[in-house]
Amino acid sequence: MLEYLIRRLAGTIPVLLAVSVFTFAFVHLLPGDPARMVAGPEASLEQVNRVRTELWLDRPIWEQYIRYLDQMAHFELGRSIKTHEPVSKLIGERFMPTLWLTVWSMVWAVIAGVGLGVLCGVRRGGWADRTAMVAAISGISFPSFWLGLMLIDLFSVHLRWLPTGGYGTWQHFVMPAFTLGSGVAAVMARFTRSAFIEVAAEDYVRTARSKGVPEQGVIWTHTLRNALIPVITLTGLQFGFLLGGAIVVETVFTWPGLGRLLIDSVNFRDYPVIQAEILLFALEFVLINLIVDLLYGLVNPEIRLK
Amino acid sequence: MPRLLPRMLPGLLTAAALFAATPFIATPARAAGDLVVAVSDNLTGLDPHDLNDNISQAVARLTHEGLFKLDRDMKLVQGLAESYTANATATEFVFKLRQGVSFPDGTPFNASVVKFSFDRGGNPANNLKRQSIYVMIDHTDIVDDYTVKVTLKYPFGAFPNNLAHPGALIVNPTLVNKFGKEFTRNATGTGPFELISWGADTVRLKKNAKYRVAGLPKLDTLTYKSVPENGSRLAMLQAGEAQFITPVPPEMIKLVEKNPDLVVFDKPSLLSLFSTMNNAKKPFSDVRVRQAMNLAVDKKAYSKVIWSGYADELDSPMAPGLQYYTKQKPWPYDVAKAKALLAEAGYPNGFEVTITGGTSTLSRRSMEFLQQQLALVGVKVTVESLEAGVLTSKLYTNPAPETATIQMLVTGWSSSTGDADWGIRPFLWGKGIPPVLNNFAYYRNAEVDAAIEAGLSTIDPAKRASAYAIAQKVAWEDAALLYLGMSHNLAAYTKKLKGASMRGDQQFQLDDDASLD
Amino acid sequence: MPLLNVRGLDIAFPGEHGPIEVVHGLDLTVEAGETVAIVGESGSGKSVTALAITRLLDHAGGRITAGSIGFTDKSGALRDLAQESPEAMRHLRGPEIAMVFQEPMTSLNPVLTVGRQIAEGVMLHQGRSEAAALAEAKRLLEAVRIPDAERQLGRYPFQLSGGMRQRVMIAIALSCRPRLLIADEPTTALDVTVQAQVLRLMRGLQRELGMGLIFITHDMGVVAEMADRVVVMQHGKVVETNDIGPLFAAPQHPYTAMLLDAVPVLGALSDEPLPAPFVRRGEAAVPQDTVRRDAAPVLELEKVTTRFDVRRGFRLAGRIHAAEQVSLTVAPGETLALVGESGCGKTTTGRSIIRLEEPRSGTIRVNGEDVSRLNSANEKRLRRAVQFVFQDPFASLDPRLTIGFSIAEPIHTHKLATGPAVRARVQALLRQVGLLPEHANRYPHEMSGGQRQRVCIARALASEPSLIIADEAVAALDVSIRAQVVNLLMDLQARLGLAYLFISHDMAVVERVSHRVAVMYLGQIVEIGPRQAVFGDPQHPYTRRLLAAVPVPDPARRNRHDGLDDSEVPSPLRRPDDIPVVAPLVEVGPGHFVARHQVGGMY
């Protein structure tokens, strides 16, 4: 297991290197002059040129890349062009809020999605199933932007139960996590439902019934455990979706996370921040996939033991 | 169902563990003297010499003071300087400083602090964004502890106004030396407030106990929050989490007006809105064409359509709030005359032109508005909406008038010094074509250039006034730009808040005696 | 009082236009200790009947619309299972009535250990603790003769072979000592030697426990091995019920007679060196001599080796030695049967010839031309000369193309005809395989399994091949259809002089069709020779085991298997450095060769 883990982690290095080349090229090929953006509209030409030299922007792109790699090798992410803060600090401050937001969104999405999915799978065709699936489709189609503002209007402005936004107590998490997770919950519900229905038709479920296993046992032990296997894969994929969706939700709920940082840094052509963030996203993705694989093995003995 | 609980136990335990692991932060309840201001963008820092965005500058002005400052009406008033004298050619300025002022950390304020501050801001090696404020300074001398003499390289009559700019705020040398590169997140000057904590989207300030005016400020703390989403910002105000928000999009003003506890702030800004026309190239090199364009646009409709009425007609290249503003005769809306002028200039069937702008809704709607208006006089407009980075590089990389690719640019200008010079020179001075300054119209008129330069070479208010009167009149009648309007500053706040406003330069303004009950 | 007494049972499934009745007026009795076989072809309603008795039908969407299912439970009370509540039925399933299903591969829960799955029923119905239930599970595993039972308890289904899994299924079914066991095609998916083991086990356990046993099967050979009485079903109705002896000796219903005629009986051609088509009862088989021995062989394989790497991450963990130095020849007009059990490499060998797999070494010659190295020219000739017919006729036809289009495709590809000639050729081919020209306009789903397999044969014939590789081409067909398709293949051979490489696990069919037989075991050919010699005088121990395991559709010859061994066939997966020994075969008779070296440790 440990060997597997190490091998998987080592396998991420070429992936990250490729991502770094790609993002570096992409970011630097974006039209737009960061030196001019940094210097501001009122700056003189000399000022702009000085900024350009300071940021190495007047060097050939390969030289800039080598410097970047050199920095990376020393775990040095450089400083933000816009605020001069160390990129590691900028990202460090915002990483945790985003991570916890995604985690709680996922917790909500899994609980609601799997719960609803199983309910619908068991009662398929019934009114509960139909209602839940209509809700699920709505969950997918509500833009999180709109949903977030509606929630704020209801719970913060009218009822005054929850804060409109910001990071802080658990109350601050409720609406952002709900908003961010809803779309995923809907996808999960639909997926769990179909996985459940598919597994429910498997021969071994019939075997369980032929043993006289009560329906509860048929559902939880025999059907759900198997239906969860594809759901776990989906969960991993949806994490990526959440990271993307976090950008909108963080904006609506004034969440001090990576999503807002990314928007700001792209608008400002803050190269070091963009690069570091994309690299971080890639790393996160790779790690989540690893975790999913490990979880997968936990539920699926065939993967674990082979 | 009793069997369900043990089955769900691992899940519940995981959730409980996650809950325990989540770093929740308890946020203290807001006290009566706490003011929360919600704005649209992140702060970039607090080092006054290194800021070029309104939001950060507004905060820097709460924690710092300059030798001069602008009041809520953009009038020049004393700050840390008690008085000043200047020579006739506006090249030598002597400032008398206030005595008995100190920074919150105890560092005394005196002439050496001013010299340190000016030298720091003007030193190219420091690479600070506000260096332009100091470019005219040749050297600064300490006359005595509370007297400073500044010698300029060339006449600059608007120098005191320059010193009222946030870029000329006086920094604390102790903090600069202590924090180095981190200064921008630790900067606190002699202003009414002192920094508690810095974060890109939340800056907390508290009352400066050592503020030079006893008993002020009345507020205990001030929190500046960046809330990018318009709806969320308004919700914060409605929910009582913020007491002042800006900007408020015109379409949301109605919602604020409906709430009896809230007040709408609506005053003209200093932002003049226009579209450039490349004066150096056909067809806009012909003054008749430029005049026709100004006649062809219905400015009242522009205000209504684009700004929901929260914009005024322009009657000078610069906004009325600026020093030395003179009113010109507004360009009427006259399609027939516009057509006649076009025909006279050799374009009886109009021409084709591309109009360029940013990606914001306002900018796109403005361009589409112009497209419809100009179609009526036969000018076929193609709209080109460019992302900020692309637009910047397009504006500055092909700077020569002949190679410039942008024919028309929807943009605007707002002076941050309150003076006429910075209100007109950046975009109408013949020597200010990009990348030097922002003359994207490639406008070059000897009379205007001479007037702009004359206005700078004296501090005599009468001479300066007449110089800028000429510049405004010529550039207006010459139809140097397609003048569109002047937008309003829109904000909203609770009735309980007194003494908070928006200045014409779109910066949050908090009077020293502002209060919240 | 019989254990089970079904009277006038009607079963229906909901359909688009109202309920569709699938079983009508079924009567069935089973006494304690008695084995009743329900026989019928697909769609006869035999499996649905089993589901109705256990009421698992409720979960499959069907409904009992009439009739009663009388059942005498342990307390001696007579109950009507058609009327019982679902909860009451749940308590009956397991301790009273148990089932074994056809598919051991999918009937066990993949994420639960074997021990847990057996113990579950014990805990549920006998209220024992988990430890006690696991101890009972171990005892049950021993009872179904699973070696090393203790260790097996903690293993997962995917770690067990098909035969082992079916034993686990039997252990689960027997865990609560049911009084009625329903086995629905329990050995159909198993290899013939494993089938023999499982059948013997079930017979023994039934005797031991005195259970009533309903044995559902389509295989008359298995029926003859197992049943006391036989119920023959067709189209949802019972057409004949009789004791086993009289039924085989003198079938009353023509359908029963037809079923019995269509069953290939191993040994029927023991006196005949040549293959012969199936005939009706009482008619004499007409052997056909089609081999042109003087001509050059159509196919020659020389030491063809195909292996598959098994990787764990980046590391080579082992290799599956699917085909190991396989050498054989097929003459024009000859049928060479390639026999063996699943995993022996017979299919890989066939696929290697047409390059569905890439062999690692060896020479392949088709019509004398070396096609071991493919280039564009010889590939075209190979693709035309050799055709493949797969087991599953449905999966190998594109559901969106008409039959005619599918058949015409190779004609276009090889430019054998153009314009209206293509149409004529397609029609001729359809007639040749016993279909009508009109069938050209149909889609695969509009045809039966047998018809579809005929279409596949027609498509194979379209390119005018000299060799057809038939990979279990008749295995999925019902008995009566199977006989027809076998006869078709033989007829085509007689008329067109085709050569066949006939890959099959069914020894009785092989006896019918083949001139020569090659027996594969662990990737190697262990015996090859004239069919009569190999079947009549098998030299290799594996060949003997294979032939002995074939069920014989003759009740008088049952109980032959009592000396059979229960050992499992070893895996063809070996460590990368562990190359199997291959030695030349030894000639023991004219054209009859056998391996004398050790193959895979057992033989």
JSON list of N, CA and C in Angstrom, two decimals, chain B residues 33 35 58-66 69-72 77-80 98 190-193 206-208 210-222 497-501 503 508-516:
[
{"chain": "B", "resi": 33, "resn": "GLY", "atom": "N", "xyz": [-19.99, 51.89, 17.76]},
{"chain": "B", "resi": 33, "resn": "GLY", "atom": "CA", "xyz": [-19.07, 52.80, 17.08]},
{"chain": "B", "resi": 33, "resn": "GLY", "atom": "C", "xyz": [-18.30, 52.17, 15.95]},
{"chain": "B", "resi": 35, "resn": "LEU", "atom": "N", "xyz": [-17.90, 51.12, 12.16]},
{"chain": "B", "resi": 35, "resn": "LEU", "atom": "CA", "xyz": [-18.43, 51.40, 10.83]},
{"chain": "B", "resi": 35, "resn": "LEU", "atom": "C", "xyz": [-17.87, 50.36, 9.86]},
{"chain": "B", "resi": 58, "resn": "ALA", "atom": "N", "xyz": [-8.41, 55.46, -0.75]},
{"chain": "B", "resi": 58, "resn": "ALA", "atom": "CA", "xyz": [-9.36, 55.99, 0.22]},
{"chain": "B", "resi": 58, "resn": "ALA", "atom": "C", "xyz": [-9.00, 55.54, 1.62]},
{"chain": "B", "resi": 59, "resn": "VAL", "atom": "N", "xyz": [-8.56, 54.27, 1.75]},
{"chain": "B", "resi": 59, "resn": "VAL", "atom": "CA", "xyz": [-8.18, 53.77, 3.07]},
{"chain": "B", "resi": 59, "resn": "VAL", "atom": "C", "xyz": [-6.88, 54.44, 3.51]},
{"chain": "B", "resi": 60, "resn": "ALA", "atom": "N", "xyz": [-5.94, 54.59, 2.57]},
{"chain": "B", "resi": 60, "resn": "ALA", "atom": "CA", "xyz": [-4.68, 55.24, 2.92]},
{"chain": "B", "resi": 60, "resn": "ALA", "atom": "C", "xyz": [-4.96, 56.66, 3.44]},
{"chain": "B", "resi": 61, "resn": "ARG", "atom": "N", "xyz": [-5.97, 57.31, 2.90]},
{"chain": "B", "resi": 61, "resn": "ARG", "atom": "CA", "xyz": [-6.29, 58.67, 3.33]},
{"chain": "B", "resi": 61, "resn": "ARG", "atom": "C", "xyz": [-6.93, 58.68, 4.72]},
{"chain": "B", "resi": 62, "resn": "LEU", "atom": "N", "xyz": [-7.43, 57.55, 5.16]},
{"chain": "B", "resi": 62, "resn": "LEU", "atom": "CA", "xyz": [-7.96, 57.49, 6.52]},
{"chain": "B", "resi": 62, "resn": "LEU", "atom": "C", "xyz": [-6.85, 57.29, 7.54]},
{"chain": "B", "resi": 63, "resn": "THR", "atom": "N", "xyz": [-5.77, 56.64, 7.13]},
{"chain": "B", "resi": 63, "resn": "THR", "atom": "CA", "xyz": [-4.69, 56.35, 8.07]},
{"chain": "B", "resi": 63, "resn": "THR", "atom": "C", "xyz": [-3.53, 57.33, 7.92]},
{"chain": "B", "resi": 64, "resn": "HIS", "atom": "N", "xyz": [-3.53, 58.09, 6.82]},
{"chain": "B", "resi": 64, "resn": "HIS", "atom": "CA", "xyz": [-2.43, 59.02, 6.58]},
{"chain": "B", "resi": 64, "resn": "HIS", "atom": "C", "xyz": [-2.96, 60.42, 6.33]},
{"chain": "B", "resi": 65, "resn": "GLU", "atom": "N", "xyz": [-2.06, 61.36, 6.45]},
{"chain": "B", "resi": 65, "resn": "GLU", "atom": "CA", "xyz": [-2.37, 62.73, 6.04]},
{"chain": "B", "resi": 65, "resn": "GLU", "atom": "C", "xyz": [-1.26, 63.23, 5.14]},
{"chain": "B", "resi": 66, "resn": "GLY", "atom": "N", "xyz": [-1.62, 64.18, 4.27]},
{"chain": "B", "resi": 66, "resn": "GLY", "atom": "CA", "xyz": [-0.62, 64.85, 3.45]},
{"chain": "B", "resi": 66, "resn": "GLY", "atom": "C", "xyz": [-0.45, 66.27, 3.95]},
{"chain": "B", "resi": 69, "resn": "LYS", "atom": "N", "xyz": [-4.90, 68.58, 1.86]},
{"chain": "B", "resi": 69, "resn": "LYS", "atom": "CA", "xyz": [-5.88, 67.55, 1.51]},
{"chain": "B", "resi": 69, "resn": "LYS", "atom": "C", "xyz": [-7.08, 68.20, 0.84]},
{"chain": "B", "resi": 70, "resn": "LEU", "atom": "N", "xyz": [-7.91, 67.36, 0.26]},
{"chain": "B", "resi": 70, "resn": "LEU", "atom": "CA", "xyz": [-9.12, 67.85, -0.40]},
{"chain": "B", "resi": 70, "resn": "LEU", "atom": "C", "xyz": [-10.29, 67.52, 0.50]},
{"chain": "B", "resi": 71, "resn": "ASP", "atom": "N", "xyz": [-11.19, 68.46, 0.62]},
{"chain": "B", "resi": 71, "resn": "ASP", "atom": "CA", "xyz": [-12.36, 68.17, 1.44]},
{"chain": "B", "resi": 71, "resn": "ASP", "atom": "C", "xyz": [-13.40, 67.43, 0.62]},
{"chain": "B", "resi": 72, "resn": "ARG", "atom": "N", "xyz": [-14.57, 67.25, 1.21]},
{"chain": "B", "resi": 72, "resn": "ARG", "atom": "CA", "xyz": [-15.57, 66.44, 0.51]},
{"chain": "B", "resi": 72, "resn": "ARG", "atom": "C", "xyz": [-16.00, 67.05, -0.81]},
{"chain": "B", "resi": 77, "resn": "VAL", "atom": "N", "xyz": [-7.58, 72.08, 1.17]},
{"chain": "B", "resi": 77, "resn": "VAL", "atom": "CA", "xyz": [-7.48, 72.60, 2.54]},
{"chain": "B", "resi": 77, "resn": "VAL", "atom": "C", "xyz": [-6.17, 72.13, 3.15]},
{"chain": "B", "resi": 78, "resn": "GLN", "atom": "N", "xyz": [-5.77, 72.79, 4.27]},
{"chain": "B", "resi": 78, "resn": "GLN", "atom": "CA", "xyz": [-4.52, 72.42, 4.90]},
{"chain": "B", "resi": 78, "resn": "GLN", "atom": "C", "xyz": [-4.62, 71.03, 5.53]},
{"chain": "B", "resi": 79, "resn": "GLY", "atom": "N", "xyz": [-3.51, 70.37, 5.47]},
{"chain": "B", "resi": 79, "resn": "GLY", "atom": "CA", "xyz": [-3.39, 69.11, 6.18]},
{"chain": "B", "resi": 79, "resn": "GLY", "atom": "C", "xyz": [-2.32, 69.26, 7.23]},
{"chain": "B", "resi": 80, "resn": "LEU", "atom": "N", "xyz": [-1.18, 68.61, 7.00]},
{"chain": "B", "resi": 80, "resn": "LEU", "atom": "CA", "xyz": [-0.07, 68.72, 7.94]},
{"chain": "B", "resi": 80, "resn": "LEU", "atom": "C", "xyz": [0.69, 70.04, 7.75]},
{"chain": "B", "resi": 98, "resn": "ARG", "atom": "N", "xyz": [2.68, 71.78, 10.81]},
{"chain": "B", "resi": 98, "resn": "ARG", "atom": "CA", "xyz": [2.03, 71.77, 12.11]},
{"chain": "B", "resi": 98, "resn": "ARG", "atom": "C", "xyz": [3.00, 71.19, 13.14]},
{"chain": "B", "resi": 190, "resn": "THR", "atom": "N", "xyz": [-0.33, 59.65, 10.16]},
{"chain": "B", "resi": 190, "resn": "THR", "atom": "CA", "xyz": [-0.85, 60.48, 11.24]},
{"chain": "B", "resi": 190, "resn": "THR", "atom": "C", "xyz": [-2.36, 60.68, 11.11]},
{"chain": "B", "resi": 191, "resn": "GLY", "atom": "N", "xyz": [-2.98, 59.91, 10.26]},
{"chain": "B", "resi": 191, "resn": "GLY", "atom": "CA", "xyz": [-4.41, 60.08, 9.98]},
{"chain": "B", "resi": 191, "resn": "GLY", "atom": "C", "xyz": [-5.29, 59.76, 11.18]},
{"chain": "B", "resi": 192, "resn": "PRO", "atom": "N", "xyz": [-6.60, 59.99, 11.04]},
{"chain": "B", "resi": 192, "resn": "PRO", "atom": "CA", "xyz": [-7.50, 59.79, 12.17]},
{"chain": "B", "resi": 192, "resn": "PRO", "atom": "C", "xyz": [-7.64, 58.31, 12.58]},
{"chain": "B", "resi": 193, "resn": "PHE", "atom": "N", "xyz": [-7.26, 57.41, 11.70]},
{"chain": "B", "resi": 193, "resn": "PHE", "atom": "CA", "xyz": [-7.38, 55.99, 12.03]},
{"chain": "B", "resi": 193, "resn": "PHE", "atom": "C", "xyz": [-6.04, 55.29, 11.95]},
{"chain": "B", "resi": 206, "resn": "LYS", "atom": "N", "xyz": [-8.72, 51.22, 13.60]},
{"chain": "B", "resi": 206, "resn": "LYS", "atom": "CA", "xyz": [-9.32, 51.72, 14.83]},
{"chain": "B", "resi": 206, "resn": "LYS", "atom": "C", "xyz": [-8.95, 53.19, 14.97]},
{"chain": "B", "resi": 207, "resn": "LYS", "atom": "N", "xyz": [-9.61, 53.84, 15.82]},
{"chain": "B", "resi": 207, "resn": "LYS", "atom": "CA", "xyz": [-9.39, 55.27, 16.11]},
{"chain": "B", "resi": 207, "resn": "LYS", "atom": "C", "xyz": [-7.93, 55.50, 16.51]},
{"chain": "B", "resi": 208, "resn": "ASN", "atom": "N", "xyz": [-7.31, 56.52, 15.92]},
{"chain": "B", "resi": 208, "resn": "ASN", "atom": "CA", "xyz": [-5.95, 56.88, 16.29]},
{"chain": "B", "resi": 208, "resn": "ASN", "atom": "C", "xyz": [-6.00, 57.76, 17.54]},
{"chain": "B", "resi": 210, "resn": "LYS", "atom": "N", "xyz": [-3.79, 59.18, 19.08]},
{"chain": "B", "resi": 210, "resn": "LYS", "atom": "CA", "xyz": [-2.88, 60.34, 19.07]},
{"chain": "B", "resi": 210, "resn": "LYS", "atom": "C", "xyz": [-3.25, 61.31, 17.96]},
{"chain": "B", "resi": 211, "resn": "TYR", "atom": "N", "xyz": [-4.44, 61.22, 17.42]},
{"chain": "B", "resi": 211, "resn": "TYR", "atom": "CA", "xyz": [-4.79, 62.10, 16.30]},
{"chain": "B", "resi": 211, "resn": "TYR", "atom": "C", "xyz": [-4.69, 63.55, 16.75]},
{"chain": "B", "resi": 212, "resn": "ARG", "atom": "N", "xyz": [-4.22, 64.39, 15.82]},
{"chain": "B", "resi": 212, "resn": "ARG", "atom": "CA", "xyz": [-3.88, 65.76, 16.20]},
{"chain": "B", "resi": 212, "resn": "ARG", "atom": "C", "xyz": [-5.08, 66.59, 16.62]},
{"chain": "B", "resi": 213, "resn": "VAL", "atom": "N", "xyz": [-6.30, 66.20, 16.24]},
{"chain": "B", "resi": 213, "resn": "VAL", "atom": "CA", "xyz": [-7.48, 66.95, 16.68]},
{"chain": "B", "resi": 213, "resn": "VAL", "atom": "C", "xyz": [-8.09, 66.21, 17.85]},
{"chain": "B", "resi": 214, "resn": "ALA", "atom": "N", "xyz": [-8.11, 66.82, 19.01]},
{"chain": "B", "resi": 214, "resn": "ALA", "atom": "CA", "xyz": [-8.61, 66.14, 20.20]},
{"chain": "B", "resi": 214, "resn": "ALA", "atom": "C", "xyz": [-10.09, 65.83, 20.05]},
{"chain": "B", "resi": 215, "resn": "GLY", "atom": "N", "xyz": [-10.47, 64.66, 20.53]},
{"chain": "B", "resi": 215, "resn": "GLY", "atom": "CA", "xyz": [-11.89, 64.29, 20.51]},
{"chain": "B", "resi": 215, "resn": "GLY", "atom": "C", "xyz": [-12.33, 63.67, 19.20]},
{"chain": "B", "resi": 216, "resn": "LEU", "atom": "N", "xyz": [-11.48, 63.69, 18.22]},
{"chain": "B", "resi": 216, "resn": "LEU", "atom": "CA", "xyz": [-11.83, 63.10, 16.93]},
{"chain": "B", "resi": 216, "resn": "LEU", "atom": "C", "xyz": [-10.89, 61.92, 16.66]},
{"chain": "B", "resi": 217, "resn": "PRO", "atom": "N", "xyz": [-11.25, 60.97, 15.86]},
{"chain": "B", "resi": 217, "resn": "PRO", "atom": "CA", "xyz": [-12.58, 60.79, 15.28]},
{"chain": "B", "resi": 217, "resn": "PRO", "atom": "C", "xyz": [-13.56, 60.24, 16.32]},
{"chain": "B", "resi": 218, "resn": "LYS", "atom": "N", "xyz": [-14.82, 60.33, 15.99]},
{"chain": "B", "resi": 218, "resn": "LYS", "atom": "CA", "xyz": [-15.84, 59.84, 16.91]},
{"chain": "B", "resi": 218, "resn": "LYS", "atom": "C", "xyz": [-16.05, 58.33, 16.79]},
{"chain": "B", "resi": 219, "resn": "LEU", "atom": "N", "xyz": [-15.73, 57.79, 15.63]},
{"chain": "B", "resi": 219, "resn": "LEU", "atom": "CA", "xyz": [-15.91, 56.34, 15.44]},
{"chain": "B", "resi": 219, "resn": "LEU", "atom": "C", "xyz": [-14.81, 55.57, 16.14]},
{"chain": "B", "resi": 220, "resn": "ASP", "atom": "N", "xyz": [-15.15, 54.39, 16.65]},
{"chain": "B", "resi": 220, "resn": "ASP", "atom": "CA", "xyz": [-14.14, 53.58, 17.32]},
{"chain": "B", "resi": 220, "resn": "ASP", "atom": "C", "xyz": [-13.34, 52.74, 16.34]},
{"chain": "B", "resi": 221, "resn": "THR", "atom": "N", "xyz": [-14.06, 52.06, 15.49]},
{"chain": "B", "resi": 221, "resn": "THR", "atom": "CA", "xyz": [-13.37, 51.21, 14.51]},
{"chain": "B", "resi": 221, "resn": "THR", "atom": "C", "xyz": [-14.01, 51.40, 13.15]},
{"chain": "B", "resi": 222, "resn": "LEU", "atom": "N", "xyz": [-13.25, 51.02, 12.16]},
{"chain": "B", "resi": 222, "resn": "LEU", "atom": "CA", "xyz": [-13.74, 51.12, 10.79]},
{"chain": "B", "resi": 222, "resn": "LEU", "atom": "C", "xyz": [-13.25, 49.88, 10.05]},
{"chain": "B", "resi": 497, "resn": "LEU", "atom": "N", "xyz": [-25.73, 56.95, 9.94]},
{"chain": "B", "resi": 497, "resn": "LEU", "atom": "CA", "xyz": [-24.36, 57.37, 9.64]},
{"chain": "B", "resi": 497, "resn": "LEU", "atom": "C", "xyz": [-24.35, 58.82, 9.20]},
{"chain": "B", "resi": 498, "resn": "LYS", "atom": "N", "xyz": [-23.51, 59.63, 9.86]},
{"chain": "B", "resi": 498, "resn": "LYS", "atom": "CA", "xyz": [-23.38, 61.04, 9.49]},
{"chain": "B", "resi": 498, "resn": "LYS", "atom": "C", "xyz": [-21.93, 61.30, 9.12]},
{"chain": "B", "resi": 499, "resn": "GLY", "atom": "N", "xyz": [-21.72, 62.08, 8.08]},
{"chain": "B", "resi": 499, "resn": "GLY", "atom": "CA", "xyz": [-20.37, 62.52, 7.76]},
{"chain": "B", "resi": 499, "resn": "GLY", "atom": "C", "xyz": [-19.62, 61.61, 6.81]},
{"chain": "B", "resi": 500, "resn": "ALA", "atom": "N", "xyz": [-20.32, 60.67, 6.18]},
{"chain": "B", "resi": 500, "resn": "ALA", "atom": "CA", "xyz": [-19.67, 59.82, 5.18]},
{"chain": "B", "resi": 500, "resn": "ALA", "atom": "C", "xyz": [-20.22, 60.20, 3.81]},
{"chain": "B", "resi": 501, "resn": "SER", "atom": "N", "xyz": [-19.36, 60.23, 2.81]},
{"chain": "B", "resi": 501, "resn": "SER", "atom": "CA", "xyz": [-19.82, 60.61, 1.49]},
{"chain": "B", "resi": 501, "resn": "SER", "atom": "C", "xyz": [-18.86, 60.06, 0.44]},
{"chain": "B", "resi": 503, "resn": "ARG", "atom": "N", "xyz": [-16.44, 61.40, -2.64]},
{"chain": "B", "resi": 503, "resn": "ARG", "atom": "CA", "xyz": [-15.89, 62.59, -3.26]},
{"chain": "B", "resi": 503, "resn": "ARG", "atom": "C", "xyz": [-16.03, 62.48, -4.77]},
{"chain": "B", "resi": 508, "resn": "PHE", "atom": "N", "xyz": [-14.07, 57.16, -1.29]},
{"chain": "B", "resi": 508, "resn": "PHE", "atom": "CA", "xyz": [-14.86, 57.24, -0.06]},
{"chain": "B", "resi": 508, "resn": "PHE", "atom": "C", "xyz": [-14.28, 58.37, 0.80]},
{"chain": "B", "resi": 509, "resn": "GLN", "atom": "N", "xyz": [-15.18, 59.19, 1.32]},
{"chain": "B", "resi": 509, "resn": "GLN", "atom": "CA", "xyz": [-14.72, 60.32, 2.12]},
{"chain": "B", "resi": 509, "resn": "GLN", "atom": "C", "xyz": [-15.39, 60.25, 3.48]},
{"chain": "B", "resi": 510, "resn": "LEU", "atom": "N", "xyz": [-14.58, 60.24, 4.52]},
{"chain": "B", "resi": 510, "resn": "LEU", "atom": "CA", "xyz": [-15.14, 60.22, 5.86]},
{"chain": "B", "resi": 510, "resn": "LEU", "atom": "C", "xyz": [-14.67, 61.48, 6.57]},
{"chain": "B", "resi": 511, "resn": "ASP", "atom": "N", "xyz": [-15.62, 62.32, 6.92]},
{"chain": "B", "resi": 511, "resn": "ASP", "atom": "CA", "xyz": [-15.25, 63.53, 7.64]},
{"chain": "B", "resi": 511, "resn": "ASP", "atom": "C", "xyz": [-14.69, 63.14, 9.01]},
{"chain": "B", "resi": 512, "resn": "ASP", "atom": "N", "xyz": [-13.81, 64.00, 9.54]},
{"chain": "B", "resi": 512, "resn": "ASP", "atom": "CA", "xyz": [-13.19, 63.67, 10.81]},
{"chain": "B", "resi": 512, "resn": "ASP", "atom": "C", "xyz": [-14.23, 63.49, 11.92]},
{"chain": "B", "resi": 513, "resn": "ASP", "atom": "N", "xyz": [-15.34, 64.24, 11.81]},
{"chain": "B", "resi": 513, "resn": "ASP", "atom": "CA", "xyz": [-16.32, 64.15, 12.90]},
{"chain": "B", "resi": 513, "resn": "ASP", "atom": "C", "xyz": [-17.48, 63.22, 12.54]},
{"chain": "B", "resi": 514, "resn": "ALA", "atom": "N", "xyz": [-17.23, 62.32, 11.59]},
{"chain": "B", "resi": 514, "resn": "ALA", "atom": "CA", "xyz": [-18.30, 61.39, 11.20]},
{"chain": "B", "resi": 514, "resn": "ALA", "atom": "C", "xyz": [-18.73, 60.57, 12.41]},
{"chain": "B", "resi": 515, "resn": "SER", "atom": "N", "xyz": [-20.03, 60.24, 12.45]},
{"chain": "B", "resi": 515, "resn": "SER", "atom": "CA", "xyz": [-20.53, 59.50, 13.60]},
{"chain": "B", "resi": 515, "resn": "SER", "atom": "C", "xyz": [-21.59, 58.49, 13.19]},
{"chain": "B", "resi": 516, "resn": "LEU", "atom": "N", "xyz": [-21.83, 57.58, 14.08]},
{"chain": "B", "resi": 516, "resn": "LEU", "atom": "CA", "xyz": [-22.76, 56.49, 13.82]},
{"chain": "B", "resi": 516, "resn": "LEU", "atom": "C", "xyz": [-23.50, 56.23, 15.12]}
]
